[in-house]
PDB file of C-alpha atoms and ligand atoms in Angstrom:
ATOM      1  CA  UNK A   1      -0.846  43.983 -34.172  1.00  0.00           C
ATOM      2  CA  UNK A   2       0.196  46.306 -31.767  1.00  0.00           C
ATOM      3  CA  UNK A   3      -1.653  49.988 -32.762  1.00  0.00           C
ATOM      4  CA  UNK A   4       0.715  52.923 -31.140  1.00  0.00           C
ATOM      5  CA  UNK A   5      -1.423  56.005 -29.743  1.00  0.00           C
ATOM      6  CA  UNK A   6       0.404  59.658 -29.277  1.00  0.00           C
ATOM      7  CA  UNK A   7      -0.748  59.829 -25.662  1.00  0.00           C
ATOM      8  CA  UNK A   8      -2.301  58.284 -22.537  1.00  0.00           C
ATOM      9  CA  UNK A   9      -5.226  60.458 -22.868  1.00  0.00           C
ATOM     10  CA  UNK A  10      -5.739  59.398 -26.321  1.00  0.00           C
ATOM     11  CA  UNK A  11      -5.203  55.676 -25.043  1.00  0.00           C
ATOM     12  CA  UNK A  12      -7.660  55.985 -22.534  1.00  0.00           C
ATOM     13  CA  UNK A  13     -10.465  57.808 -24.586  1.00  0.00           C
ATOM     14  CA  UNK A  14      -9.786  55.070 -27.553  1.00  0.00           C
ATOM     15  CA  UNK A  15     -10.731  51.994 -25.306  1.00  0.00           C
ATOM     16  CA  UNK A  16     -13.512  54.146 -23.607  1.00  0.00           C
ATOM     17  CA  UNK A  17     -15.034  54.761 -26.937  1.00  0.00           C
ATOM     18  CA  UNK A  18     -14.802  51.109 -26.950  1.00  0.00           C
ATOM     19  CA  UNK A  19     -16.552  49.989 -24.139  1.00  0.00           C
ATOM     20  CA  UNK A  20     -19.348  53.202 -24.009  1.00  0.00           C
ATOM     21  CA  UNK A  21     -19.908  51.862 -27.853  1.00  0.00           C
ATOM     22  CA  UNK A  22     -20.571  47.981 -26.795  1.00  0.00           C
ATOM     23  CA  UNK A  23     -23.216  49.228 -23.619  1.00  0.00           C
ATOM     24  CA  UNK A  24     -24.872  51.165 -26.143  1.00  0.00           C
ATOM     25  CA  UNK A  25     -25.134  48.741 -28.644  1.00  0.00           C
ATOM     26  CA  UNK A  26     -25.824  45.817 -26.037  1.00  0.00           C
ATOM     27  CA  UNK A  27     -27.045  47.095 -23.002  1.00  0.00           C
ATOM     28  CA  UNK A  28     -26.920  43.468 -21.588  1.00  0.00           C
ATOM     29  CA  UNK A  29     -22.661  42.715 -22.049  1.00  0.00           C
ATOM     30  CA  UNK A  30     -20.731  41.289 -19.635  1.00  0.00           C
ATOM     31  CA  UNK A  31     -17.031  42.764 -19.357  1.00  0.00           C
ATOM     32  CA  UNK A  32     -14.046  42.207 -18.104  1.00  0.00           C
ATOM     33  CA  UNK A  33     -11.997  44.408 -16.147  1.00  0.00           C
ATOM     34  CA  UNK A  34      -8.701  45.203 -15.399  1.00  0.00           C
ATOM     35  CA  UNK A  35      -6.881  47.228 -12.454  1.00  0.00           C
ATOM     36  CA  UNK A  36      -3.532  48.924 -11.866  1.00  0.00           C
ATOM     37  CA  UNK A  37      -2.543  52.059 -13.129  1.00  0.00           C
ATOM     38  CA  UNK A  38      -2.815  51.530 -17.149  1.00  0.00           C
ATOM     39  CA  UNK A  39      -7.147  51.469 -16.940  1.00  0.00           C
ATOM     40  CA  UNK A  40      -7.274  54.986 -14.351  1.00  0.00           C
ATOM     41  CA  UNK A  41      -7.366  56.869 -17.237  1.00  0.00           C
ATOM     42  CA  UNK A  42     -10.349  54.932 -19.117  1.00  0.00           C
ATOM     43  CA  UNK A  43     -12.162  54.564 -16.225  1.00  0.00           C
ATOM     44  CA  UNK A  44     -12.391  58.402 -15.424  1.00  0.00           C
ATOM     45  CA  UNK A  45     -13.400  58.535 -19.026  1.00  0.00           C
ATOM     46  CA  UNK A  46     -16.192  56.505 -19.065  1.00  0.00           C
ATOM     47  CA  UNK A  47     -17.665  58.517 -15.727  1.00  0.00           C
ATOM     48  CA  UNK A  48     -17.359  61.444 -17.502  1.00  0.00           C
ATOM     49  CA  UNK A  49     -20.169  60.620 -19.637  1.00  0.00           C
ATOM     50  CA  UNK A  50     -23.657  59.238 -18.285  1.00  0.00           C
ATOM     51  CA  UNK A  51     -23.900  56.035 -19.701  1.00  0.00           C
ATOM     52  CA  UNK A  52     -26.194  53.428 -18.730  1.00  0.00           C
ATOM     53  CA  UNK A  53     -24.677  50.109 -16.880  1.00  0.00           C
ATOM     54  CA  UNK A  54     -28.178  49.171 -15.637  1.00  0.00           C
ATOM     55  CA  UNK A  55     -28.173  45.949 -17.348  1.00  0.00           C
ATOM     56  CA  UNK A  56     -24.310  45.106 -17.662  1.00  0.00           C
ATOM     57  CA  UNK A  57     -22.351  42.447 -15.820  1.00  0.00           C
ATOM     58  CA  UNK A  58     -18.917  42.775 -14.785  1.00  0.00           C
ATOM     59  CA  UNK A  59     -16.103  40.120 -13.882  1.00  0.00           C
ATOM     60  CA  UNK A  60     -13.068  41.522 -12.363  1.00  0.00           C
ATOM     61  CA  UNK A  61     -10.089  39.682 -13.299  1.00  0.00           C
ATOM     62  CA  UNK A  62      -8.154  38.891 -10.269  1.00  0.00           C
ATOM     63  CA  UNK A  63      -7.811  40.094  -6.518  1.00  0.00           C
ATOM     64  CA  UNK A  64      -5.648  39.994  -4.025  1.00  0.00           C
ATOM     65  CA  UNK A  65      -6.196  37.729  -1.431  1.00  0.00           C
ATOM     66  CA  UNK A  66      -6.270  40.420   1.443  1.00  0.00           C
ATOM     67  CA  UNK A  67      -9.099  42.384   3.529  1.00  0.00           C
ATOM     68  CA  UNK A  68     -11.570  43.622   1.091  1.00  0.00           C
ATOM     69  CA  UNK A  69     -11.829  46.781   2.631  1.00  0.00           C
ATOM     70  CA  UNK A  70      -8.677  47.582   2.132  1.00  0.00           C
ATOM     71  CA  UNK A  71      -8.302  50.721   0.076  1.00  0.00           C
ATOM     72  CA  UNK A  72      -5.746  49.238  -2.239  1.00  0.00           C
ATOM     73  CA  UNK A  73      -7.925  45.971  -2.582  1.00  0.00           C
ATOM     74  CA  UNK A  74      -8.993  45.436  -5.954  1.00  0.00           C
ATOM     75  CA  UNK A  75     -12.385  45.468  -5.065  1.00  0.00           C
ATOM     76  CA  UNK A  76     -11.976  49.021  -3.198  1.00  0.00           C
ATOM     77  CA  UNK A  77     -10.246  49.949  -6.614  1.00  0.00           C
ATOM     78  CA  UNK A  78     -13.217  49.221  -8.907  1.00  0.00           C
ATOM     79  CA  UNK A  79     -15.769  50.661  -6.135  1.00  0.00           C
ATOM     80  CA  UNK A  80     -14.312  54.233  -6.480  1.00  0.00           C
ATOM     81  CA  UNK A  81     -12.991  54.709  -9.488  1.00  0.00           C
ATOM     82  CA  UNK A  82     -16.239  52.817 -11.625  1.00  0.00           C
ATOM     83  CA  UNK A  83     -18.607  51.655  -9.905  1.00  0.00           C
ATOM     84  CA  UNK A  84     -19.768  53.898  -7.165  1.00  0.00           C
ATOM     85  CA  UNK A  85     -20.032  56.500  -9.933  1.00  0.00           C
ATOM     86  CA  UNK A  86     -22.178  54.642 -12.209  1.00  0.00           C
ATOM     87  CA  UNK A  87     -25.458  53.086 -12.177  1.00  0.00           C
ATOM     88  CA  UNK A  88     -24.448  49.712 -12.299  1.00  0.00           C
ATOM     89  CA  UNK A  89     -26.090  47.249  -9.580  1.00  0.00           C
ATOM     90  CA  UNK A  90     -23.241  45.695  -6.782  1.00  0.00           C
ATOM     91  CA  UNK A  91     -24.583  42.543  -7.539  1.00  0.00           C
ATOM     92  CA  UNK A  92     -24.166  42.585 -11.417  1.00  0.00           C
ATOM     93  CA  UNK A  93     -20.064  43.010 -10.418  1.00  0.00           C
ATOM     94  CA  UNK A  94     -18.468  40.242  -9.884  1.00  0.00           C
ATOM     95  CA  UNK A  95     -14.998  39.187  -8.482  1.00  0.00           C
ATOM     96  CA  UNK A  96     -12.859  35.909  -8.380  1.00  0.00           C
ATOM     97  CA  UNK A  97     -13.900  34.348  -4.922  1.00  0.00           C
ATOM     98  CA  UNK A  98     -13.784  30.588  -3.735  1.00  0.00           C
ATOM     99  CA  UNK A  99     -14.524  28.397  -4.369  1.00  0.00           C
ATOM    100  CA  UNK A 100     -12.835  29.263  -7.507  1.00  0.00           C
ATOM    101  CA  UNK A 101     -14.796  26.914 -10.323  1.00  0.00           C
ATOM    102  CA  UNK A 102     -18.379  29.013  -8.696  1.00  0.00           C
ATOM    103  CA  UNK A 103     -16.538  31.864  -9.824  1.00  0.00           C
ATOM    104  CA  UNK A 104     -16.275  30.067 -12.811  1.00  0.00           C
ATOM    105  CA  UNK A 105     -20.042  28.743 -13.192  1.00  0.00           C
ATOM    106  CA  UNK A 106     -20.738  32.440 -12.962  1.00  0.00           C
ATOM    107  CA  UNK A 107     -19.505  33.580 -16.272  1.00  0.00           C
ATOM    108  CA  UNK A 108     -20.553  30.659 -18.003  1.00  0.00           C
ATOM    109  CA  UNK A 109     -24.172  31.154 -16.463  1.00  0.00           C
ATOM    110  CA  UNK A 110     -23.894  34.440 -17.976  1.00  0.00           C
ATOM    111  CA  UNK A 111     -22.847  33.401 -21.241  1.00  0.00           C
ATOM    112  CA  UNK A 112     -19.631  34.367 -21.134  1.00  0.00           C
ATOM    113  CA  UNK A 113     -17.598  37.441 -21.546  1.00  0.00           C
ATOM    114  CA  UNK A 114     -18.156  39.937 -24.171  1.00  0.00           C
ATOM    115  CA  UNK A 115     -15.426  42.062 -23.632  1.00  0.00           C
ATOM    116  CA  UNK A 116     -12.359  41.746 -21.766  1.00  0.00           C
ATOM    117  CA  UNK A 117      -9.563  44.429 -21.311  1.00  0.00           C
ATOM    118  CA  UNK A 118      -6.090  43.461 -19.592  1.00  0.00           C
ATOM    119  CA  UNK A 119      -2.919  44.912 -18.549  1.00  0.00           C
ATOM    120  CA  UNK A 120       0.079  43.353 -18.526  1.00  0.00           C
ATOM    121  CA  UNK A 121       2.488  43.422 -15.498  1.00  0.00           C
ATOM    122  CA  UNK A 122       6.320  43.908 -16.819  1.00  0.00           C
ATOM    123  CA  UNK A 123       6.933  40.048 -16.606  1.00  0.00           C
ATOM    124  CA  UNK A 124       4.604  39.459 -19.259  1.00  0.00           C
ATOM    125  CA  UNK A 125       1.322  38.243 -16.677  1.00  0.00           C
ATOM    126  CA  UNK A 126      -2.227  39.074 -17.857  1.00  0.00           C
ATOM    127  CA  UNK A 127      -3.949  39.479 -14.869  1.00  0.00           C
ATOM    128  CA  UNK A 128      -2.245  37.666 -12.354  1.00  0.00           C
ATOM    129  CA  UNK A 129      -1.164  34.911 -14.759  1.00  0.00           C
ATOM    130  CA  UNK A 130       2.511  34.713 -13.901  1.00  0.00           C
ATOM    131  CA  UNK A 131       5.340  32.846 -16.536  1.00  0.00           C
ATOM    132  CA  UNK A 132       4.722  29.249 -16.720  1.00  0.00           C
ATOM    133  CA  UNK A 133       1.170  29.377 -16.225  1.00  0.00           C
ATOM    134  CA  UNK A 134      -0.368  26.895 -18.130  1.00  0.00           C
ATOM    135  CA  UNK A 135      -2.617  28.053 -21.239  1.00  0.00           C
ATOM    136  CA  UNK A 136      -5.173  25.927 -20.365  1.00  0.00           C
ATOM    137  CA  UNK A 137      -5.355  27.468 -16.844  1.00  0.00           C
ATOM    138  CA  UNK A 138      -9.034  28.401 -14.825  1.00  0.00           C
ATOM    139  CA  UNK A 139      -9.478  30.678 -11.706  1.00  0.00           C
ATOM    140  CA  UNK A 140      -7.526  29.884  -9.064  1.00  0.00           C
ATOM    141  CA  UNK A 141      -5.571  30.896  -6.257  1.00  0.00           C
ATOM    142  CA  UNK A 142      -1.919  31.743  -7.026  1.00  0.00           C
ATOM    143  CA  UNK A 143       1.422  32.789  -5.172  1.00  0.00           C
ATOM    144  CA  UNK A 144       3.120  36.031  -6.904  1.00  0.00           C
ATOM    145  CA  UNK A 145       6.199  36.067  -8.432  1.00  0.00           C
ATOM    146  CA  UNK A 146       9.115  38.434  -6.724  1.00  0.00           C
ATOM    147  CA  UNK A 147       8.695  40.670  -9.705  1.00  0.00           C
ATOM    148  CA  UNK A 148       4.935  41.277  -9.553  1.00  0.00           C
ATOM    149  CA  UNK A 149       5.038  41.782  -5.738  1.00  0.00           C
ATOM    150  CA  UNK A 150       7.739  44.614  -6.055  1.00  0.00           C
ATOM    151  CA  UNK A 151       6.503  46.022  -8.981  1.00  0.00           C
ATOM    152  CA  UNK A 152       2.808  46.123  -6.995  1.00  0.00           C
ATOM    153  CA  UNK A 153       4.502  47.432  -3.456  1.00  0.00           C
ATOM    154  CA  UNK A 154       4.283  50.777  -5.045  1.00  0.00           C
ATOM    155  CA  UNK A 155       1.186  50.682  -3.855  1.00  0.00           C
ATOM    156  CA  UNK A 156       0.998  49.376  -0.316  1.00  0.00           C
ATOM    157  CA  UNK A 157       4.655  51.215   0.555  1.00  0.00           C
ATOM    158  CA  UNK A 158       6.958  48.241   1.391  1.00  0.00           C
ATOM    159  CA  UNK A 159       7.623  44.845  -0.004  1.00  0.00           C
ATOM    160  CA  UNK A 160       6.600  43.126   3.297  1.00  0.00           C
ATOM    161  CA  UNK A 161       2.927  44.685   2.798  1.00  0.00           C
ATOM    162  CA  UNK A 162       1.942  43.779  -0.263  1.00  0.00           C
ATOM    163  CA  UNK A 163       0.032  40.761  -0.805  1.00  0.00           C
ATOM    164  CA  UNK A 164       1.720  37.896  -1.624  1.00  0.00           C
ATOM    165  CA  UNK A 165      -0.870  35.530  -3.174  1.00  0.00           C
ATOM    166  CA  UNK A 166      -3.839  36.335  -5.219  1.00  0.00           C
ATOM    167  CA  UNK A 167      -7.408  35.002  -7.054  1.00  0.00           C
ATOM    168  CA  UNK A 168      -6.966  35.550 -11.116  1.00  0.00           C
ATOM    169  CA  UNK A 169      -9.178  34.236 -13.818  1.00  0.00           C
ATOM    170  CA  UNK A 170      -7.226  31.622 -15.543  1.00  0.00           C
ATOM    171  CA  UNK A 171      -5.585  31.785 -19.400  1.00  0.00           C
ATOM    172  CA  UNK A 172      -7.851  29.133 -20.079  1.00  0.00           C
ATOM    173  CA  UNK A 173     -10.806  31.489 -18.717  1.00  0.00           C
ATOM    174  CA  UNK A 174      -9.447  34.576 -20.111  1.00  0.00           C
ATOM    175  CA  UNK A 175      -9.168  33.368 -24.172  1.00  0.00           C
ATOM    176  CA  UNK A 176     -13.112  32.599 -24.224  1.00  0.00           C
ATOM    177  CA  UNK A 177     -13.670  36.003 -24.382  1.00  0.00           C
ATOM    178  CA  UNK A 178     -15.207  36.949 -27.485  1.00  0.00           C
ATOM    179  CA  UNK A 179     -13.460  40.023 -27.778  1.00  0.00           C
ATOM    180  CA  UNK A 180     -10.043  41.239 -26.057  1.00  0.00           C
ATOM    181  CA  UNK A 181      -8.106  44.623 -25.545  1.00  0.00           C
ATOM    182  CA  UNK A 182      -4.856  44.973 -24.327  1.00  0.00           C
ATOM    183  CA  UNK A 183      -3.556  48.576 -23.004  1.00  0.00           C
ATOM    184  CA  UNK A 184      -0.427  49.055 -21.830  1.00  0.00           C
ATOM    185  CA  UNK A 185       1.437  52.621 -21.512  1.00  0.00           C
ATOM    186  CA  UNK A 186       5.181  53.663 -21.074  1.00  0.00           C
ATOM    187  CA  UNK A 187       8.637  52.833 -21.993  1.00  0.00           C
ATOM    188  CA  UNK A 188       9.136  50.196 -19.112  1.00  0.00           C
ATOM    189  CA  UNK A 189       6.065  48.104 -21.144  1.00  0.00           C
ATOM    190  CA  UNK A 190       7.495  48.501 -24.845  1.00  0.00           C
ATOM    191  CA  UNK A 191       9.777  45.313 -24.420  1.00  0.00           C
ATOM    192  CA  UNK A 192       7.314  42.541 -22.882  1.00  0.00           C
ATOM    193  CA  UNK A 193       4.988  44.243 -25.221  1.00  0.00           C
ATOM    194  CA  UNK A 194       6.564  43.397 -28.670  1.00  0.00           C
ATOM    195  CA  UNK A 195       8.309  39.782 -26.999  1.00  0.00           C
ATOM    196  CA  UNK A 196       4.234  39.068 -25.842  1.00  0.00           C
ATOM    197  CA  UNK A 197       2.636  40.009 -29.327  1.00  0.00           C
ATOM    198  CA  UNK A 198       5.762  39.527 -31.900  1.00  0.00           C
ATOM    199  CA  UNK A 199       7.667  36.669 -30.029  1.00  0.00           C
ATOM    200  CA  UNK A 200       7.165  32.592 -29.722  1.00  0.00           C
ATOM    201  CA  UNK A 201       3.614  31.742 -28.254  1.00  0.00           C
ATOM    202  CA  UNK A 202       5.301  30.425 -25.207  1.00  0.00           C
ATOM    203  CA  UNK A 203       3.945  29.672 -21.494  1.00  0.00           C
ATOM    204  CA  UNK A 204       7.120  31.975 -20.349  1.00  0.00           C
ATOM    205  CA  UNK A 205       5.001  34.729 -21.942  1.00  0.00           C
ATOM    206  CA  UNK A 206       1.516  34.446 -20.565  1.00  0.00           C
ATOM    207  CA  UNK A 207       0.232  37.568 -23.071  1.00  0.00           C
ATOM    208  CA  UNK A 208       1.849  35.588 -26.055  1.00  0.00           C
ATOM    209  CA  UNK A 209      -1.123  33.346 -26.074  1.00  0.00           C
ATOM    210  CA  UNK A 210      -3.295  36.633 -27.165  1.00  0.00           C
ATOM    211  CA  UNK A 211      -1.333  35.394 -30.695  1.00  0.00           C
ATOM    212  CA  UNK A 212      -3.570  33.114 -30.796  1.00  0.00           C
ATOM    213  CA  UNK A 213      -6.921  34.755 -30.325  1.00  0.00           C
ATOM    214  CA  UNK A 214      -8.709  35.504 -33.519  1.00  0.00           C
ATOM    215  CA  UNK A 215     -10.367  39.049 -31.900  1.00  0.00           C
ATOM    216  CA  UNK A 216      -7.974  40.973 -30.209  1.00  0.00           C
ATOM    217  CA  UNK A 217      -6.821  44.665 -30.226  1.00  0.00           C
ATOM    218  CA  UNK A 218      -3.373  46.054 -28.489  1.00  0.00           C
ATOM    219  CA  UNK A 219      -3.430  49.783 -27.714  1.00  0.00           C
ATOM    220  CA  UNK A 220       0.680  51.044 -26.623  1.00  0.00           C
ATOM    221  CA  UNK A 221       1.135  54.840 -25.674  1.00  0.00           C
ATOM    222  CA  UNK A 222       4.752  55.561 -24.121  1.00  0.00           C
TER     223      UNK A 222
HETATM  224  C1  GLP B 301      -1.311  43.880 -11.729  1.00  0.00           C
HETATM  225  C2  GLP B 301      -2.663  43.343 -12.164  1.00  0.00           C
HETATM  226  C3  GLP B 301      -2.737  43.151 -13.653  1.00  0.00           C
HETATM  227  C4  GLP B 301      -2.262  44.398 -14.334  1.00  0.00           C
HETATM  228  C5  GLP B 301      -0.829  44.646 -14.012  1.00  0.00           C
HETATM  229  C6  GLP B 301      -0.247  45.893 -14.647  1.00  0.00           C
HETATM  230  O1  GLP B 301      -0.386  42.903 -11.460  1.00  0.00           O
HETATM  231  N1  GLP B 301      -3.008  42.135 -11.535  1.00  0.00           N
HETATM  232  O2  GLP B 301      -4.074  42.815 -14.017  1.00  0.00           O
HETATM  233  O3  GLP B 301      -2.434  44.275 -15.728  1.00  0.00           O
HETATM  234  O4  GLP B 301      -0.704  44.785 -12.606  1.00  0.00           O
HETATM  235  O5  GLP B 301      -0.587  46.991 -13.895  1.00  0.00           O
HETATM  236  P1  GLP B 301      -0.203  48.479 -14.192  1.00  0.00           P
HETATM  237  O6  GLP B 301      -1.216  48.959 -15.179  1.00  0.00           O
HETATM  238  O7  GLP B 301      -0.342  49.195 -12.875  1.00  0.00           O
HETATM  239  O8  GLP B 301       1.185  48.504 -14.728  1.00  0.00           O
END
């Protein structure tokens, strides 16, 4: 299940060829995205080319509940690194907000997502889907596990700064994707990687539940 790619660059350009491939074919898709550090390198790939995201709709799939402005909010994230360098409309990209089941009305007023790419944060969470989230889970606010918030103060400096609770699509939410990627890169991955995809299809693993999804790809690059 798990396909193993000699490098990040060849990781990113592999699920970029994926997602320029589904605008072309269907200009109209609605995706989901990821942050963190894994996507950086597919998002710089896809600017690279002009492709058009006139008529594509994105869902984010989780933010931090913090000041939107903040340059390490998720939304700041996804302005500079995607969409301020494409021609996608602000208003076609959407992010969890509350109430969280009009956040949910949203993608099923859209028909649902097309695409969806996650991470996975080194505790096994897709998006911010922490152990013992229920499959059956919708968007929703949640509180951060210990693990996620120190493995995410990298980027805000200290413990103390980083957000502490969040908005995330739920499992539940996540699964009616029609189609699903997983990336994930380096050695720190590799073991919630294989226990995720090869393990028991357990709540203590939110990514085991991808098991059980009948269109999913998982792209690993140490
Ligand atoms: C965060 C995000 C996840 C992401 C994970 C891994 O917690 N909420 O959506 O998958 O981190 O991020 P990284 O790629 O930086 O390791």
């Amino acid at each position: 299940m798990i396909k193993i790619l000699k490098s990040y660059s060849v990781l990113s350009s592999t699920v970029a060829n994926i997602i320029k491939r589904q605008l072309k074919k269907h200009p109209l898709s609605k995706l989901g995205l990821p942050t963190g550090d894994t996507p950086l390198g597919m998002y710089s790939e896809l600017v690279k080319e002009e492709l058009d995201w006139s008529h594509a709709i994105t869902f984010n799939l989780d933010v931090y509940l913090m000041n939107v402005d903040h340059p390490e909010s998720y939304q700041s994230y996804m302005r500079k690194n995607l969409f301020d360098r494409t021609n996608i409309y602000p208003d076609h990209t959407h992010f969890p907000f509350r109430p969280t089941s009009a956040f949910e009305d949203k993608i099923t007023e859209s028909m649902g997502i097309d695409l969806c790419i996650l991470g996975i944060g080194t505790n096994g969470h897709i998006a911010f889907n922490e152990p013992g989230t229920s499959f059956k889970s919708r968007t929703r606010v949640v509180d951060l596990s210990e693990q996620t918030i120190q493995d995410n103060s990298r980027f805000f400096g200290s413990v103390d700064d980083t957000p502490k609770q969040a908005i995330t699509m739920g499992l539940g939410t996540i699964m009616e994707s029609k189609k699903i990627i997983l990336i994930a890169n380096g050695d720190h991955k590799l073991n919630i990687l294989n226990v995720a995809m090869n393990g028991e299809v357990t709540e203590d693993v939110p990514a085991s539940i991808l098991q059980t999804h009948n269109n999913v790809e998982v792209y690993y690059c140490d």
